[in-house]
Amino acid sequence: MSTQRLRNEDYHDYSSTDVSPEESPSEGLGNFSPGSYQRLGESGNMTWFQTLIHLLKGNIGTGLLGLPLAVKNAGLLMGSLSLLVIGIVAVHCMGILVKCARHLCRRMNKPFLDYGDTVMYGLESSPSAWIRSHSHWGRHIVGFFLVVTQLGFCCVYFVFLAENFKQVIEAANGTTTNCQNNETVVLMPTMDSRLYMLSFLPFLVLLTFIRSLRILSIFSLLANVSMLVSLITIYQFIVQVLPLENKMKNSKKFPLILYLGMTIVTVLYISLGSLGYLQFGATIKGSITLNLPNCWLYQSVKLLYSIGIFFTYPLQFYVAAEIIIPIIVSRVPEHYMLMVDLCVRTAMACITCVLAVLIPRLDLVLSLVGSVSSSALALIIPPLLEVATFYGEGLSPLAIIKDALISIIGFLGFVVGTYESLCELIQPKHVDTSTNSTSAFI
């Protein structure tokens, strides 16, 4: 197998999405015309419902369970309004990316463009000669931020798994069938949570060895089912105690699916964050699962959601692997390619585990990652991309002002979030780390 064949057949850049498509683009280019727009997986075999499910899956994870704590810190009114505003702005920025990708596909006569390609070709349209000459850095910057974001998610997965399994095991002696009273039980001390993380490492490494997206789609289904059952049960508890465009058959429907899916996600975030805080108040922990009663029903919820996170790990890992591994593998002899591939995957998984083990306040690390990479990917780059892409085609002054404001908001979040996270890491305040260890701030 030649290096070029390895690149073409084994690796594809999915940096434009948080979820991994089930198939790679390989056919259908012969019928491409400048006026058509075909995205990743241009065979177009995904229905609107499948696209919606993938969109929801890519935006629901451990961060959802940490929102009640975020609402507590921000205040009920301000927290809910902030989630709503940021949700609207984020959806708008997603729409900008889709619009720019479609426009550049027609202009460049390309069958599809991922996030990195879109930024690169968008910068080539900039009125600045210096920006045009350095447009290839757009792809590199997007790839870097995606790797940081995805591996950051993988780090928190280790902490989430360890904390929830540790709590379930230690509370096993006091677990009952009575879910009406959330009584405090005497925990049976077990091994340190960091040892739990290390115990998960071999299994997660094996999952990262799976390079077939068809097989990973099975794990995605298991993760979806587990998380769905868990979320329904969590909502049932907090309410009763309180009186993907890439492969759609019809791509024109994607904007509608995008807005529908992100509306669901935003409502889910606001409702769980607000209701979770109202239910548990000042005692809310980094993950709402850690506040559930010590009965077998809700202990099983923790285990189910943990299983969903366990199977989500290789899906989040896949994006970072598809960006990093081709660069390394292409530089080794052909007969070492597979070995190097597996070694790099193992090293990347170990790095995420080591970061989770070494840093006691992983929530701050994720806050730092979110401030740097998520702000850039979601709020800073898309508006600037719209200006660069359409400036020479008569972009209205109002649109330029709007894009500038969104980028400034994203940049302020980047600066303030980074500063606060670094200060807390350097001079940590006295906090209960068990309370915050699994939270993922937006």
XYZ file of C-alpha atoms in Angstrom:
442
model
C 0.000 0.000 0.000
C 1.509 3.310 -0.995
C 1.443 6.413 1.137
C -0.947 8.080 -1.248
C -3.305 5.146 -1.148
C -3.166 5.131 2.628
C -4.110 8.781 2.643
C -6.942 8.331 0.183
C -8.469 5.114 1.453
C -7.747 4.932 5.160
C -7.914 8.555 6.203
C -10.342 11.343 5.470
C -10.507 14.764 7.034
C -13.681 15.067 9.035
C -12.594 18.250 10.742
C -15.778 20.002 9.750
C -17.961 18.017 12.131
C -18.036 16.826 15.731
C -19.396 13.461 14.799
C -17.877 10.965 12.464
C -19.702 10.181 9.243
C -20.418 6.546 8.601
C -18.850 6.431 5.165
C -16.057 8.164 3.332
C -16.452 9.996 0.038
C -15.413 7.780 -2.798
C -18.051 7.892 -5.477
C -20.358 10.237 -7.262
C -17.870 12.887 -8.342
C -18.421 12.224 -11.998
C -21.807 13.897 -11.964
C -20.592 16.992 -10.152
C -21.436 20.323 -11.698
C -20.401 23.798 -10.602
C -23.908 24.588 -9.509
C -24.303 21.577 -7.280
C -23.166 21.293 -3.697
C -22.065 17.924 -2.369
C -20.563 17.607 1.051
C -18.589 14.976 2.830
C -20.090 11.625 1.990
C -21.619 12.906 -1.174
C -23.402 9.644 -1.838
C -26.280 11.371 -0.021
C -27.727 8.362 1.775
C -28.615 9.988 5.089
C -32.209 10.966 5.828
C -33.214 14.135 7.638
C -33.936 12.117 10.782
C -30.496 10.483 10.765
C -28.924 13.899 10.255
C -30.902 15.266 13.196
C -29.800 12.378 15.424
C -26.138 12.904 14.536
C -26.507 16.645 15.148
C -27.984 16.025 18.590
C -25.333 13.428 19.384
C -22.553 15.831 18.508
C -23.870 18.474 20.929
C -24.828 16.371 23.951
C -22.184 14.971 26.266
C -20.778 15.425 29.772
C -21.028 19.203 29.480
C -24.827 18.930 29.583
C -24.681 17.327 33.029
C -22.410 20.109 34.316
C -24.812 22.916 33.365
C -26.710 23.040 36.703
C -23.417 23.992 38.388
C -22.795 26.611 35.700
C -26.281 28.053 36.303
C -25.539 28.115 40.032
C -22.355 30.120 39.431
C -23.978 32.526 36.968
C -27.348 32.856 38.673
C -30.662 31.401 37.537
C -31.774 34.358 35.405
C -28.401 35.329 33.977
C -27.395 31.697 33.421
C -30.558 30.856 31.512
C -30.451 34.044 29.422
C -26.764 33.529 28.658
C -27.399 29.983 27.461
C -30.218 31.240 25.245
C -28.183 34.083 23.723
C -25.062 31.991 23.174
C -27.215 29.213 21.704
C -28.771 31.621 19.189
C -25.388 33.106 18.258
C -23.780 29.660 17.931
C -26.558 28.428 15.638
C -26.211 31.564 13.537
C -22.461 30.948 13.224
C -23.132 27.356 12.141
C -25.410 28.728 9.463
C -22.632 31.072 8.347
C -20.259 28.138 7.929
C -22.788 26.238 5.819
C -23.460 29.306 3.655
C -19.751 29.998 3.113
C -19.014 26.345 2.305
C -21.776 26.246 -0.300
C -20.680 29.509 -1.856
C -17.016 28.480 -2.034
C -17.931 25.063 -3.463
C -19.641 26.776 -6.373
C -16.875 29.322 -6.790
C -13.996 26.806 -6.624
C -15.863 24.068 -8.509
C -15.329 21.677 -5.585
C -17.604 18.740 -4.715
C -17.329 19.367 -0.972
C -15.408 21.422 1.565
C -14.698 20.661 5.201
C -14.212 23.303 7.887
C -10.489 23.693 7.203
C -10.934 23.905 3.431
C -13.709 26.450 3.824
C -11.525 28.713 5.945
C -8.562 28.321 3.603
C -10.502 29.177 0.438
C -12.365 31.916 2.283
C -9.070 33.577 3.198
C -8.024 33.336 -0.435
C -10.970 35.627 -1.194
C -9.766 38.239 1.288
C -8.950 41.738 -0.081
C -5.657 41.613 1.833
C -2.739 40.263 -0.219
C -0.920 39.158 2.941
C -3.913 37.122 4.132
C -4.313 35.535 0.708
C -0.652 34.478 0.670
C -1.003 32.874 4.093
C -4.455 31.344 3.557
C -3.133 27.788 4.055
C -2.665 28.619 7.722
C -6.430 28.755 8.014
C -6.644 24.988 7.613
C -3.821 24.425 10.111
C -5.408 26.682 12.715
C -8.790 24.980 12.414
C -7.138 21.554 12.658
C -5.224 22.602 15.774
C -8.316 23.907 17.550
C -10.281 20.785 16.626
C -7.582 18.504 18.018
C -7.420 20.487 21.262
C -11.199 20.463 21.608
C -11.727 16.772 20.872
C -8.863 15.562 23.047
C -10.107 17.890 25.781
C -13.452 16.088 25.633
C -11.624 12.787 25.851
C -9.837 13.973 29.012
C -13.063 14.815 30.800
C -14.515 11.446 29.802
C -11.857 9.756 31.930
C -12.787 11.901 34.925
C -16.520 11.410 34.376
C -16.183 7.640 34.173
C -13.953 7.470 37.250
C -16.108 9.727 39.449
C -19.406 8.044 38.608
C -18.149 4.462 38.892
C -16.355 5.332 42.119
C -19.509 6.804 43.633
C -21.672 3.860 42.592
C -19.223 1.322 44.027
C -18.625 3.215 47.281
C -22.352 3.745 47.856
C -23.280 0.154 47.033
C -23.643 -0.754 50.715
C -26.236 1.989 51.227
C -28.074 1.663 47.944
C -31.760 0.849 48.360
C -34.877 0.480 46.286
C -36.410 3.603 47.872
C -35.892 6.541 45.523
C -38.154 8.974 47.381
C -35.622 10.021 49.988
C -32.145 11.103 48.971
C -30.473 10.031 52.184
C -26.785 10.454 52.823
C -25.074 7.094 53.219
C -21.749 6.116 54.665
C -19.453 5.445 51.734
C -17.124 2.499 51.663
C -13.756 3.922 50.597
C -12.282 2.244 47.551
C -9.285 3.028 45.415
C -8.445 6.571 44.364
C -10.363 7.930 41.388
C -7.100 8.209 39.456
C -6.718 4.449 39.680
C -10.185 4.122 38.179
C -9.003 6.267 35.279
C -5.995 4.020 34.736
C -8.218 0.952 34.850
C -10.328 2.338 31.991
C -7.294 3.180 29.868
C -6.611 -0.285 28.314
C -10.233 -0.662 27.227
C -10.424 2.805 25.719
C -7.126 2.250 23.916
C -8.592 -0.873 22.337
C -11.618 1.123 21.211
C -9.367 3.679 19.528
C -7.832 0.865 17.454
C -11.138 0.572 15.592
C -10.678 2.494 12.349
C -13.875 1.404 10.630
C -16.607 3.999 10.837
C -19.236 1.330 10.204
C -18.189 -0.465 13.389
C -17.967 2.795 15.334
C -21.521 3.594 14.269
C -22.651 0.603 16.368
C -21.014 2.151 19.427
C -22.651 5.456 18.539
C -26.038 3.735 18.632
C -25.259 2.192 22.035
C -24.146 5.572 23.345
C -27.314 7.268 22.062
C -29.600 4.692 23.647
C -27.754 4.765 26.981
C -27.719 8.570 27.193
C -31.352 8.861 26.103
C -32.576 6.482 28.811
C -30.400 8.263 31.394
C -31.588 11.753 30.457
C -35.248 10.708 30.502
C -34.776 9.271 33.991
C -32.900 12.367 35.208
C -35.647 14.657 33.898
C -38.267 12.423 35.492
C -36.536 12.855 38.861
C -35.906 16.621 38.806
C -39.389 17.390 37.420
C -41.394 15.169 39.778
C -39.781 16.722 42.840
C -40.384 20.260 41.528
C -44.427 21.409 41.774
C -25.889 16.403 9.891
C -26.005 18.260 6.416
C -22.909 16.191 5.385
C -24.744 13.201 3.996
C -28.367 14.150 3.541
C -30.361 12.988 0.541
C -31.833 16.473 0.222
C -29.176 18.957 1.334
C -31.538 21.913 0.943
C -33.298 20.771 4.103
C -30.130 20.973 6.185
C -30.589 24.585 7.410
C -34.039 23.620 8.727
C -32.605 20.505 10.402
C -29.763 22.579 11.839
C -32.113 25.094 13.439
C -34.487 22.384 14.662
C -31.680 20.302 16.165
C -29.948 23.230 17.848
C -33.281 24.510 19.166
C -33.774 21.136 20.847
C -30.224 21.241 22.217
C -30.635 24.807 23.531
C -33.958 23.996 25.214
C -32.378 20.871 26.703
C -29.411 22.816 28.036
C -31.484 25.614 29.560
C -34.109 23.318 31.090
C -31.673 20.821 32.599
C -29.381 23.549 33.862
C -32.192 25.567 35.443
C -34.245 22.672 36.821
C -31.162 20.903 38.108
C -30.076 24.001 40.015
C -33.590 24.604 41.375
C -33.722 21.038 42.632
C -30.317 20.749 44.286
C -29.433 24.387 44.950
C -26.066 25.077 46.551
C -25.318 21.360 46.847
C -25.197 20.844 43.076
C -22.079 18.992 41.971
C -19.985 19.069 38.828
C -22.206 16.451 37.212
C -25.870 16.230 38.135
C -25.567 12.443 38.150
C -23.516 12.757 41.353
C -26.547 14.350 43.083
C -29.014 11.583 42.262
C -30.456 9.467 45.116
C -28.636 6.361 46.247
C -31.210 3.925 44.971
C -30.646 1.300 42.320
C -32.752 3.117 39.736
C -30.619 6.244 39.761
C -27.382 4.400 40.337
C -28.179 2.559 37.127
C -28.658 5.966 35.468
C -25.066 6.860 36.360
C -23.854 3.581 34.951
C -25.930 3.929 31.780
C -24.711 7.440 31.075
C -21.161 6.332 31.835
C -21.537 3.509 29.311
C -22.729 6.065 26.772
C -19.683 8.243 27.479
C -17.424 5.183 27.282
C -18.632 4.378 23.782
C -18.557 8.045 22.771
C -14.828 8.281 23.548
C -13.634 6.623 20.307
C -16.010 8.810 18.277
C -14.607 12.019 19.759
C -11.099 10.571 19.474
C -11.619 9.769 15.780
C -11.651 13.397 14.674
C -8.323 14.194 16.330
C -6.814 10.934 15.068
C -7.818 11.647 11.462
C -6.055 15.010 11.656
C -2.841 13.896 13.363
C -2.161 10.318 12.243
C -1.994 10.846 8.443
C 0.707 13.476 8.954
C 2.851 11.050 10.943
C 2.123 7.839 9.025
C 2.953 9.419 5.669
C 6.533 9.888 6.834
C 7.347 6.255 7.683
C 8.130 3.260 5.462
C 5.154 1.352 4.149
C 5.695 -1.811 6.225
C 5.696 0.249 9.463
C 2.521 2.176 8.737
C 0.093 0.010 10.695
C 2.395 -0.272 13.688
C 2.979 3.490 13.777
C -0.743 4.092 13.382
C -1.566 1.964 16.438
C 1.315 3.422 18.453
C 0.151 6.980 17.795
C -3.405 6.073 18.775
C -2.140 4.515 21.990
C 0.010 7.544 22.767
C -2.861 9.964 22.161
C -5.198 7.976 24.417
C -2.506 7.806 27.115
C -1.999 11.562 26.938
C -5.680 12.208 27.618
C -5.544 9.797 30.569
C -2.353 11.316 31.978
C -3.821 14.821 31.823
C -6.908 13.587 33.676
C -4.756 11.893 36.326
C -2.240 14.692 36.886
C -4.586 17.689 37.017
C -6.942 17.598 40.029
C -9.158 20.401 38.695
C -9.856 19.095 35.241
C -12.901 21.342 35.021
C -10.517 24.290 34.848
C -8.495 22.642 32.100
C -11.696 22.107 30.126
C -12.691 25.687 30.834
C -9.327 26.715 29.408
C -9.760 24.456 26.383
C -13.265 25.766 25.828
C -12.161 29.383 26.170
C -9.376 28.955 23.635
C -10.549 26.451 21.050
C -14.332 26.420 21.334
C -14.531 30.217 21.292
C -12.374 30.280 18.189
C -14.221 27.534 16.318
C -17.756 28.563 17.241
C -17.703 32.348 17.590
C -14.522 33.970 16.266
C -13.716 32.210 12.991
C -17.191 31.894 11.334
C -18.033 35.640 11.312
C -14.554 36.565 10.102
C -14.888 33.888 7.434
C -18.116 35.468 6.187
C -16.419 38.866 5.898
C -13.434 37.387 4.039
C -15.654 35.345 1.696
C -18.253 37.949 0.766
C -16.462 41.269 1.278
C -15.519 41.516 -2.375
C -19.087 40.700 -3.421
C -20.834 43.595 -1.748
C -21.328 42.431 1.833
C -23.556 44.999 3.551
C -22.094 47.255 6.274
C -24.733 45.956 8.696
C -23.542 42.375 8.175
C -19.933 43.463 8.701
C -20.868 45.189 11.982
C -22.819 42.107 13.096
C -19.898 39.799 12.315
C -17.473 42.128 14.071
C -19.629 42.159 17.218
C -19.882 38.357 17.305
C -16.119 38.002 16.872
C -15.491 40.562 19.611
C -17.807 38.665 21.972
C -15.969 35.442 21.152
C -12.603 37.143 21.660
C -13.687 38.563 25.021
C -14.773 35.088 26.076
C -11.409 33.802 24.918
C -9.452 36.404 26.933
C -11.539 36.378 30.123
C -12.012 32.603 30.188
C -8.337 31.946 29.556
C -7.246 34.462 32.206
C -9.629 33.127 34.882
C -8.710 29.511 34.179
C -4.971 30.180 34.294
C -5.301 32.163 37.533
C -7.274 29.352 39.146
C -4.775 26.757 37.963
C -1.809 28.744 39.266
C -3.411 29.828 42.555
C -6.325 27.478 43.221
C -8.934 28.507 45.716
C -10.061 26.112 48.404
C -12.811 24.094 46.750
C -14.154 20.599 46.927
C -12.652 19.058 43.823
C -15.141 16.248 43.887
C -17.822 18.847 43.319
C -16.334 20.213 40.154
C -14.186 17.473 38.722
C -16.560 16.475 35.992
C -18.001 19.801 34.984
C -17.432 21.169 31.512
C -18.110 24.869 31.232
C -19.294 26.485 28.033
